[in-house]
Amino acid sequence: MNTFKQKTDFIREIIRNDLKENDGGQYKIHTRFPPEPNGYLHIGHAKAICLNFGLAREFGGLCNLRFDDTNPTKEEMEYVNSIKQDIKWLGFDWEGREYYASDYFEKLYGFALALIKKGKAYVCDLSGQQIREYRGTLTIPGKNSPYRERPIEENLMLFEEMKNGKYPDGAKVLRAKIDMKSPNLNMRDPVMYRILHKKHHRTSGKWCIYPTYDWAHGQSDSIEGITHSICTLEFENHRPLYDWFLNELEIHHPRQIEFARLNLTYTVMSKRILLELVKSKIVKGWDDPRLPTISGMRRRGYSPTSIRNFCAEVGIAKADSTVAIEFLEHFVREDLNKKAPRRMAVINPLKLIIDNYPDNIVEELEAVNNPEDLSAGTRKIPFSKILYIEKDDFMQEPPPKFFRLAPGREVRLRYAYFVKCNEIIKDRDGNITEIHCSYDPLTKGGDAPDGRKVKATLHWVSAGHAVSFEARIYEKLFKNENPYQVQEVGELKDNLNPDSLSIIENCMGEPSLSSVEPGHVYQFERLGYFCVDPGCSNDSIIFNRTATLKDEWAKIQKSQ
Ligand code: ATP
Ligand code: MG
C-alpha cells in the first residue's frame, strides 16, 4: 500500500512536534474524515482522506469516519453508503469507528443547556432575515438582539419548548452569546440550533431542533477525542468560535489545523453544482466518468494507487492553488502503463483484405501482454486473410508527414507481416470500403530478412474472429480552464463542452476481449487505456476510455 514516499509538510511537522512533546506517554494521534452525506465524494475529498487516514497510518494513530449529518433536508443513506464504498476502494479503513454527528444530538443538547445555564446562550425570536441584518458587516458592527438579555430560566424553558415541538420552523433559534461587535463575523452570536420539523435519516422524528454545523463540528471532534482536527482553509476564521465553545464547555480541546483545498483545472468540485449536473441529467449520474467523483473516476478506470500517488505528490499547503488536470492524468497513465494488459482493438474499422493470403488459414501469432511487465506473459491472436485496421491509418493521398498506409506503400502489421496496399474499393458515395493488400510471407514476426524498413506499425484484428464492442470516448466536461470559480449553475452550462462524450459502436477487438470483467483496464495498442464498464453484458461490451497514451503533463512541464 505504501508504494510512495510521503513528502513532509507543515502538518506533519506539527504532529512530529506534538509526538515529541508527549513522548513516553500513551499519546496517540487521532484524526477523522468528516464528510457531510449530501453528495458523492470527489477528488478533493480524496485529498482529505489520504491526509487524515495517511497521518494515522504514518504516525501509528487512529482515524475515524464521521458523518457530519446535521442537516436533515439534504442528507441521504445513498450518500452514506457511497462514501463508505469510496473510502474503502481508495484503500483506507476506519476499523469500525464509523460515527455520526447525529449520535451526539443528545450530548450536544446537554452542552447547549450547560451554556444557557452559564448565561452564554439564549433563545432569540428574530427571523433569519433580521438576524442577518443585525449581524452587520465587516465594516459595520452588529447590533444586539432584543432577546439577548433573556433571563436564564426563560431561556431554559423556551429551549425545552423548542425541542418539544411547540414552535414552527423558523420561529426561534438558540444563539451563543459572544460579541456582536467582534471583527470576526462568526463570533457575532452565531446560531446553534434551528427548528426544523423534518425527519432525519438516522434519528427519524426524534428531533425537531437541529444543531448547526458550527455548533456540532468542534464538539463532535471533542467527544471522539480527536487530537488533530484537520480542515480546509475556509474554516480558519471559524476556529476562534470553535475554541470559544470548547473553552466555555471545558471539554477536550482538539487542535485545529487548516490546509488548502485541492482545485483542479477544468474541474468543478462544489457538491451543489455536481448535484445540479446530476439532477439536470447533463451527466449520467454521480458515477459518470466525466465527473471528478471517486465513483466516476473508478468507472473511468482510474486506479486507487494513481489517485493516492497524485494526492501524495500534490502535497499539503497553506495557500490556495490550482493543479493542472494533466498532472492527475499523468499518475493515472504511470500506474496503468505498469499494470494494464495490452490488447489490439480497432475503434473505426476499415476492412483490409490480403489477396495473396490463403483463404482458409488462420495463424495463431504470439503477442506480448505487457512489455513493462514480462511476467504478464504472452497470448495468441488469430491472423487471417480479412482484417480490420483503423480508418485513420490509411490515406489515399497522404500528406508529407503521414507515414502509415497509402496506395503502393508497405507497413508492418504488429506481430504479423509486412503488407503493401495495391487497390482501394469505394462505395457509390466515394467512401473507401475495403483496401486490398499483398503480404510478404518472409516478414513473419515483423522483420524483413533483406533488411528493408517500413515507417509504420499498425494494429489490427482478424475480422472473422473479432469481438464487437461500444467505446465511450470522454473529453473534458468544461471548456473553461477555471470552471471552479463559477458559482452559478447557468453560467456553468454555457461552459459545457458539447463533445465531452462520443459513443462509438461496432468497434472491433481481438477475441480475448470476449470475456472481460467490469473495472478491468486494458491498453489498446496505439489508442489508449480503456476500462470495462459495469453496464456490460455478455452480448454487449462497453469500454470507457480512461486516457489516451499521450502524457500531456510532460508537455506542460517542458513549456514551463
Ligand atoms: P460543500 O461542497 O458542501 O462545501 P465540502 O466540500 O466541505 O462540502 P464535506 O463533506 O464537508 O464537503 O467535506 C468533508 C471533508 O473533505 C472536509 O474536511 C473538507 O474539508 C474536505 N474537502 C472537501 N473538499 C475538499 C477539497 N477540494 N480539497 C481538500 N479537502 C476537501
Ligand atoms: Mg463541508
XYZ file of C-alpha atoms and ligand atoms in Angstrom:
592
model
C 0.000 0.000 0.000
C 2.756 2.470 0.880
C 4.236 2.355 -2.563
C 5.216 6.003 -2.487
C 7.344 8.117 -0.235
C 5.224 10.660 1.540
C 6.674 14.152 1.390
C 6.718 16.099 4.599
C 4.660 19.247 5.140
C 3.688 21.702 7.869
C 1.002 19.407 9.300
C 3.421 16.506 9.608
C 5.901 18.846 11.294
C 3.282 19.916 13.844
C 2.416 16.295 14.549
C 6.068 15.302 14.934
C 6.467 18.058 17.498
C 3.306 17.078 19.346
C 4.525 13.493 19.464
C 7.903 14.624 20.772
C 6.299 16.741 23.493
C 4.134 13.836 24.587
C 6.997 11.398 24.384
C 6.790 8.408 26.696
C 3.067 8.606 27.449
C 0.095 6.807 25.997
C -0.350 9.625 23.490
C -1.571 8.637 20.051
C -2.692 10.946 17.331
C -6.345 10.679 16.392
C -7.769 12.219 13.224
C -11.073 11.895 11.432
C -12.545 12.320 7.992
C -15.843 14.210 8.430
C -17.954 14.183 5.243
C -21.427 15.562 5.098
C -23.588 12.843 3.480
C -25.150 15.237 0.985
C -23.393 14.060 -2.172
C -20.772 11.691 -3.521
C -17.090 12.109 -2.716
C -14.784 13.746 -5.232
C -11.046 14.037 -5.825
C -10.848 16.914 -3.302
C -12.241 14.610 -0.644
C -9.682 12.017 -1.727
C -7.003 14.507 -0.739
C -8.576 14.944 2.713
C -8.978 11.157 3.065
C -5.356 10.461 2.106
C -4.266 13.132 4.567
C -6.335 12.077 7.583
C -6.061 8.312 7.170
C -2.492 8.671 5.929
C -1.408 10.597 9.047
C -2.946 7.995 11.325
C -1.135 5.240 9.475
C 2.211 7.023 9.321
C 2.243 8.047 12.972
C 0.667 4.953 14.500
C -2.602 6.688 15.342
C -6.279 6.280 14.549
C -8.633 7.862 12.058
C -12.417 7.872 12.443
C -15.041 8.172 9.791
C -17.620 10.634 10.994
C -20.651 11.675 9.056
C -21.480 15.283 9.779
C -25.178 14.751 9.379
C -26.669 17.828 10.997
C -28.856 18.891 8.079
C -31.804 16.535 7.588
C -33.015 18.302 4.440
C -30.071 17.312 2.266
C -28.750 14.056 3.616
C -29.500 10.536 2.487
C -28.440 6.952 3.155
C -27.456 6.575 -0.508
C -24.691 9.099 0.128
C -23.602 7.415 3.364
C -23.205 4.110 1.549
C -21.390 5.572 -1.431
C -18.969 7.419 0.859
C -18.097 4.211 2.705
C -17.611 2.332 -0.532
C -15.344 5.036 -1.945
C -13.114 5.276 1.139
C -12.620 1.506 1.152
C -11.906 1.486 -2.547
C -9.238 4.135 -2.037
C -7.581 1.684 0.317
C -8.405 3.088 3.753
C -10.124 1.607 6.762
C -11.848 3.266 9.716
C -11.625 -0.046 11.616
C -15.208 0.051 12.789
C -15.050 3.625 14.065
C -18.000 4.793 12.000
C -19.658 7.667 13.796
C -22.387 10.183 13.125
C -22.797 13.705 14.477
C -26.438 12.662 14.931
C -25.259 10.101 17.525
C -24.271 13.114 19.604
C -27.546 15.058 19.380
C -28.356 14.187 22.991
C -24.887 15.196 24.212
C -24.933 18.376 22.193
C -28.293 19.226 23.673
C -26.753 18.771 27.121
C -23.822 21.013 26.169
C -26.295 23.657 24.996
C -28.112 23.527 28.334
C -24.770 23.989 30.088
C -24.063 27.124 28.055
C -27.545 28.519 28.718
C -27.034 27.924 32.434
C -23.725 29.798 32.262
C -25.512 32.708 30.605
C -23.600 32.010 27.394
C -26.511 31.127 25.110
C -30.003 32.491 24.580
C -33.191 31.853 22.674
C -33.781 34.511 20.024
C -37.068 35.271 18.230
C -35.614 37.315 15.392
C -36.305 35.943 11.920
C -33.472 34.682 9.732
C -33.647 37.887 7.740
C -33.473 40.039 10.889
C -30.576 38.041 12.277
C -28.655 38.741 9.099
C -29.473 42.453 9.321
C -28.468 42.678 12.975
C -25.225 40.884 12.297
C -23.718 43.856 10.452
C -20.838 43.509 8.018
C -17.070 43.556 8.045
C -17.200 47.357 8.300
C -20.413 47.783 10.297
C -20.532 46.331 13.804
C -23.513 44.151 14.703
C -26.402 45.125 16.984
C -27.530 43.162 19.986
C -30.731 41.181 19.597
C -33.584 42.486 21.765
C -33.813 38.928 23.169
C -30.168 38.788 24.184
C -30.761 39.559 27.839
C -33.487 36.994 28.434
C -33.159 35.507 31.906
C -31.534 32.087 32.121
C -34.712 30.431 33.424
C -36.756 31.751 30.480
C -34.107 30.560 28.024
C -34.153 27.096 29.566
C -37.926 26.929 29.319
C -38.113 28.222 25.739
C -35.318 25.924 24.571
C -37.120 22.951 26.025
C -40.320 24.012 24.303
C -38.412 24.348 21.039
C -37.186 20.804 21.479
C -40.673 19.559 22.336
C -42.098 20.878 19.095
C -44.108 23.796 20.419
C -42.921 26.231 17.719
C -42.992 26.165 13.937
C -39.893 26.172 11.739
C -38.008 29.434 11.932
C -39.904 30.826 14.952
C -36.918 30.748 17.289
C -33.257 29.820 17.390
C -30.709 29.232 20.108
C -27.688 31.513 19.807
C -24.333 31.693 21.514
C -23.861 34.915 23.466
C -20.439 36.100 22.409
C -19.837 39.546 20.927
C -21.927 41.378 18.326
C -19.058 43.820 17.756
C -16.382 41.219 17.109
C -14.373 41.876 13.937
C -14.916 38.174 13.215
C -18.479 37.747 11.930
C -18.528 34.135 13.120
C -18.350 35.430 16.703
C -21.417 37.655 16.416
C -23.785 35.460 18.414
C -23.910 32.560 15.920
C -26.941 30.314 15.720
C -26.522 26.953 17.468
C -29.952 25.392 16.919
C -32.746 25.954 14.461
C -36.225 24.457 14.407
C -36.845 22.045 11.536
C -39.850 19.742 11.621
C -38.187 17.278 9.352
C -37.307 13.610 9.639
C -33.632 12.783 9.851
C -32.150 9.792 8.000
C -30.981 8.316 11.304
C -32.881 9.861 14.188
C -36.145 9.891 12.245
C -38.776 12.032 14.037
C -36.993 12.200 17.373
C -35.747 15.761 16.966
C -37.274 18.907 15.559
C -34.363 21.128 16.524
C -31.071 20.534 14.760
C -27.581 21.789 15.638
C -25.806 23.958 13.101
C -22.588 22.667 11.573
C -20.555 25.218 13.540
C -22.048 24.110 16.814
C -21.841 20.374 16.140
C -18.472 20.073 14.459
C -15.971 21.021 17.160
C -17.906 19.299 19.921
C -18.152 16.108 17.857
C -14.368 16.151 17.432
C -14.014 16.686 21.160
C -16.378 13.833 22.060
C -14.345 11.482 19.869
C -11.075 12.553 21.464
C -9.694 13.817 18.184
C -6.201 15.264 18.681
C -5.806 16.977 15.302
C -8.912 18.387 13.597
C -7.733 18.930 10.092
C -9.951 21.009 7.847
C -9.798 23.252 4.823
C -8.850 26.925 4.882
C -12.355 28.355 4.842
C -12.669 27.213 8.462
C -9.699 29.247 9.619
C -11.872 32.087 10.852
C -14.329 29.670 12.428
C -11.524 28.455 14.684
C -11.991 31.238 17.305
C -15.636 30.194 17.576
C -14.759 26.506 17.960
C -12.172 27.471 20.580
C -14.746 29.583 22.403
C -17.274 26.706 22.592
C -14.669 24.219 23.827
C -13.270 26.624 26.401
C -16.693 27.578 27.745
C -17.674 23.908 27.983
C -14.283 22.972 29.446
C -14.054 19.767 27.440
C -11.236 18.071 25.472
C -9.785 20.558 23.027
C -8.549 19.182 19.705
C -6.003 21.163 17.744
C -7.456 22.527 14.521
C -5.141 22.847 11.525
C -6.255 24.250 8.180
C -4.861 23.348 4.782
C -5.625 24.485 1.229
C -8.351 22.784 -0.753
C -7.495 20.950 -3.897
C -8.593 22.766 -7.042
C -8.124 21.241 -10.476
C -8.263 22.951 -13.826
C -11.352 22.155 -15.918
C -12.973 20.656 -12.830
C -15.860 21.591 -10.564
C -15.864 20.187 -7.050
C -18.715 22.022 -5.406
C -21.197 19.362 -4.335
C -24.045 21.766 -5.014
C -23.005 22.099 -8.648
C -22.198 18.401 -9.038
C -25.685 17.600 -7.730
C -27.168 20.017 -10.239
C -25.258 18.376 -13.101
C -26.616 15.009 -11.982
C -30.194 16.155 -11.379
C -30.478 18.025 -14.649
C -29.118 14.921 -16.427
C -26.245 16.793 -18.017
C -24.229 13.797 -16.894
C -25.461 10.232 -16.408
C -25.417 10.007 -12.635
C -22.834 10.553 -9.908
C -20.542 7.917 -11.390
C -20.444 9.457 -14.845
C -16.813 9.021 -15.956
C -16.609 12.722 -16.810
C -17.139 13.756 -13.194
C -14.307 14.176 -10.692
C -16.224 11.989 -8.239
C -14.398 8.969 -6.901
C -17.127 6.732 -8.316
C -16.807 8.480 -11.693
C -13.050 8.033 -11.721
C -13.447 4.377 -10.726
C -15.873 3.802 -13.586
C -13.491 5.534 -15.923
C -10.663 3.203 -14.921
C -8.538 5.358 -12.624
C -6.835 3.163 -10.040
C -6.803 3.894 -6.304
C -2.994 3.819 -6.446
C -2.884 6.561 -9.041
C -5.218 8.777 -7.012
C -3.191 8.212 -3.841
C 0.073 8.902 -5.649
C -1.390 12.074 -7.089
C -2.554 13.283 -3.665
C 0.846 12.494 -2.141
C 2.661 14.379 -4.845
C 0.371 17.427 -4.770
C 1.140 17.667 -1.069
C -0.311 19.868 1.625
C -0.046 23.627 1.569
C -1.371 26.607 3.430
C -2.202 28.696 0.344
C -4.841 28.012 -2.280
C -3.661 26.962 -5.704
C -4.926 25.096 -8.722
C -3.385 21.905 -10.011
C -3.406 21.037 -13.733
C -5.775 18.163 -14.527
C -2.986 16.741 -16.695
C -0.996 16.134 -13.526
C -3.681 13.765 -12.255
C -3.841 12.052 -15.640
C -0.071 11.642 -15.537
C -0.384 9.456 -12.418
C -3.221 7.508 -13.992
C -1.054 6.708 -17.016
C 2.011 5.971 -14.964
C 0.164 3.316 -12.965
C -1.751 1.835 -15.903
C 1.359 1.652 -18.030
C 2.821 -0.749 -15.488
C -0.319 -2.803 -14.956
C -2.688 -2.716 -17.917
C -2.510 -5.717 -20.250
C -2.066 -4.769 -23.911
C -4.685 -5.722 -26.446
C -5.396 -4.916 -30.062
C -8.661 -3.222 -30.923
C -9.905 -1.025 -33.719
C -12.218 1.874 -32.952
C -13.101 2.841 -36.536
C -12.725 -0.346 -38.546
C -11.661 -0.385 -42.172
C -11.533 -3.741 -43.946
C -8.139 -4.857 -45.183
C -8.007 -7.917 -47.420
C -4.754 -9.726 -48.101
C -5.250 -11.055 -51.618
C -2.291 -13.430 -51.626
C -3.068 -14.941 -48.187
C -4.688 -18.408 -48.253
C -8.462 -18.347 -47.810
C -8.919 -20.868 -45.075
C -5.846 -20.485 -42.973
C -5.775 -18.982 -39.519
C -2.403 -18.417 -37.915
C -2.007 -18.014 -34.179
C 0.534 -15.288 -33.572
C 2.207 -14.618 -30.273
C 1.719 -11.220 -28.664
C 3.294 -9.738 -25.551
C 0.819 -8.913 -22.783
C 2.821 -6.132 -21.248
C 6.277 -5.002 -22.336
C 6.630 -3.198 -18.975
C 5.986 -6.423 -17.097
C 7.255 -9.525 -18.837
C 5.839 -11.728 -16.088
C 2.432 -10.943 -17.628
C 3.410 -13.400 -20.380
C 2.111 -13.699 -23.909
C -1.093 -14.654 -25.674
C -2.109 -15.912 -29.104
C -4.005 -13.782 -31.562
C -5.528 -15.104 -34.753
C -4.406 -13.734 -38.106
C -6.291 -14.370 -41.339
C -6.987 -13.066 -44.815
C -9.543 -10.441 -43.817
C -8.593 -7.952 -41.144
C -9.713 -4.650 -39.741
C -7.368 -1.740 -39.363
C -8.033 1.769 -38.090
C -9.628 4.050 -40.675
C -7.209 6.808 -39.676
C -4.271 4.604 -40.513
C -4.972 4.800 -44.223
C -4.949 7.781 -46.569
C -5.441 7.716 -50.272
C -3.481 10.899 -50.760
C -1.147 11.137 -47.787
C 0.374 14.494 -46.856
C 4.199 14.552 -46.424
C 4.252 13.639 -42.732
C 1.794 10.756 -42.937
C 3.828 7.559 -42.757
C 1.091 4.992 -42.371
C -0.678 3.011 -45.077
C -1.296 4.543 -48.505
C -1.547 3.212 -52.059
C 1.676 1.468 -53.079
C 3.126 1.755 -49.594
C 4.294 -1.019 -47.275
C 3.757 -1.089 -43.498
C 4.125 -3.610 -40.695
C 1.129 -5.247 -39.046
C 2.012 -5.625 -35.383
C 3.228 -9.177 -34.516
C 2.440 -10.295 -38.087
C 3.767 -9.363 -41.515
C 4.579 -6.515 -43.849
C 1.648 -5.677 -46.114
C 1.540 -3.465 -49.161
C -1.549 -1.668 -50.431
C -2.451 -2.449 -54.032
C -6.034 -1.401 -54.506
C -8.861 0.609 -52.945
C -12.554 -0.207 -53.216
C -15.075 2.587 -52.770
C -18.833 2.715 -52.470
C -21.078 4.823 -54.699
C -20.572 7.848 -52.459
C -16.835 7.625 -52.762
C -16.189 6.261 -49.278
C -13.397 3.743 -49.009
C -14.904 0.396 -48.000
C -12.011 -2.026 -48.482
C -8.363 -1.916 -49.155
C -6.596 -4.782 -50.838
C -3.041 -5.662 -49.950
C -0.450 -8.321 -50.517
C 1.704 -9.675 -47.734
C 5.277 -10.878 -47.723
C 5.398 -14.327 -46.057
C 9.113 -13.840 -45.349
C 8.392 -10.977 -42.943
C 6.606 -13.131 -40.375
C 7.094 -11.709 -36.894
C 7.608 -8.235 -38.280
C 11.078 -8.106 -39.835
C 12.243 -8.415 -43.415
C 15.208 -10.775 -43.973
C 16.522 -8.451 -46.684
C 16.689 -5.625 -44.116
C 14.151 -3.354 -45.787
C 12.393 -0.989 -43.420
C 8.873 0.346 -43.076
C 7.914 3.575 -41.384
C 4.822 2.442 -39.513
C 3.454 -0.435 -37.476
C -0.320 -0.739 -37.402
C -2.641 -2.540 -35.025
C -5.307 -4.800 -36.485
C -7.811 -7.522 -35.682
C -8.876 -10.545 -37.661
C -12.386 -9.836 -38.983
C -13.659 -13.378 -38.630
C -12.599 -13.561 -35.004
C -13.265 -10.034 -33.840
C -15.443 -9.149 -30.868
C -17.575 -6.101 -31.387
C -17.927 -3.514 -28.626
C -19.005 0.016 -27.878
C -16.401 2.611 -26.987
C -17.224 5.707 -24.988
C -14.717 8.432 -25.543
C -14.560 11.156 -22.921
C -13.210 14.637 -23.231
C -13.243 17.425 -20.670
C -16.697 18.302 -19.362
C -15.955 22.027 -19.413
C -14.356 24.269 -21.986
C -13.186 26.763 -19.395
C -9.956 26.084 -17.561
C -11.340 27.637 -14.366
C -14.930 26.442 -14.041
C -14.422 26.018 -10.282
C -14.592 29.783 -9.956
C -18.057 29.812 -11.437
C -20.759 29.851 -8.806
C -23.891 29.960 -10.914
C -25.144 26.780 -12.474
C -26.478 28.688 -15.508
C -23.094 30.166 -16.193
C -21.614 26.735 -15.927
C -23.968 25.301 -18.509
C -22.693 27.812 -21.075
C -19.320 26.375 -20.385
C -20.069 22.748 -21.134
C -18.020 21.046 -23.803
C -20.575 19.664 -26.295
C -18.119 16.917 -27.256
C -17.418 15.603 -23.776
C -18.861 12.198 -24.693
C -18.759 10.349 -28.027
C -20.235 6.906 -28.307
C -18.715 4.720 -30.997
C -20.490 1.495 -31.797
C -19.174 -1.527 -33.680
C -15.590 -1.224 -32.618
C -13.653 -4.457 -33.125
C -11.390 -6.159 -30.634
C -9.217 -9.257 -30.582
C -11.047 -12.402 -29.394
C -9.586 -12.370 -25.876
C -11.809 -9.354 -25.229
C -14.926 -11.527 -25.408
C -14.715 -12.348 -21.717
C -13.913 -9.251 -19.734
C -14.684 -8.193 -16.221
C -16.135 -4.833 -15.271
C -13.495 -2.490 -13.920
C -10.585 -4.126 -15.748
C -8.429 -1.745 -17.719
C -6.575 -2.607 -20.906
C -4.231 -0.683 -23.058
C -5.487 -0.865 -26.614
C -2.268 -0.568 -28.550
C -1.739 2.878 -30.021
C -5.202 4.043 -28.853
C -5.146 4.463 -25.103
C -6.389 2.888 -21.893
C -9.904 1.502 -21.828
C -11.907 0.267 -18.870
C -14.704 -2.297 -18.976
C -17.942 -0.571 -17.967
C -20.050 -2.171 -15.216
C -23.075 -1.870 -17.516
C -21.706 -4.645 -19.781
C -23.460 -7.887 -20.521
C -22.311 -10.961 -22.439
C -23.638 -9.677 -25.721
C -22.907 -6.028 -25.266
C -19.437 -4.997 -24.227
C -18.787 -1.381 -23.347
C -15.388 0.209 -22.857
C -14.839 3.620 -21.304
C -11.737 5.357 -22.485
C -9.713 6.042 -19.365
C -6.978 8.100 -21.004
C -5.090 8.499 -24.219
C -1.482 7.376 -24.376
C -0.035 10.848 -24.670
C 1.234 12.290 -21.408
C 0.195 15.931 -21.691
C 1.862 16.670 -18.374
C 5.317 16.134 -19.837
C 4.473 18.736 -22.466
C 3.229 21.242 -19.889
C 6.363 20.760 -17.810
C 8.578 21.355 -20.812
C 6.781 24.581 -21.660
C 7.249 25.895 -18.119
P -19.540 21.553 0.185
O -19.251 21.274 -1.264
O -20.950 21.299 0.546
O -18.949 22.829 0.711
P -17.401 20.088 1.367
O -16.659 20.030 0.091
O -16.878 20.877 2.510
O -18.880 20.468 1.091
P -17.660 17.872 3.174
O -18.476 16.650 3.006
O -17.981 18.764 4.291
O -17.710 18.612 1.800
O -16.127 17.513 3.177
C -15.559 16.539 4.003
C -14.111 16.835 4.202
O -13.435 16.886 2.956
C -13.912 18.166 4.865
O -12.990 18.017 5.920
C -13.379 19.046 3.793
O -12.503 19.978 4.323
C -12.675 18.066 2.854
N -12.701 18.572 1.488
C -13.774 18.879 0.749
N -13.423 19.373 -0.453
C -12.074 19.373 -0.481
C -11.090 19.769 -1.447
N -11.432 20.274 -2.635
N -9.791 19.624 -1.126
C -9.442 19.116 0.068
N -10.303 18.727 1.005
C -11.608 18.852 0.757
Mg -18.131 20.967 4.406
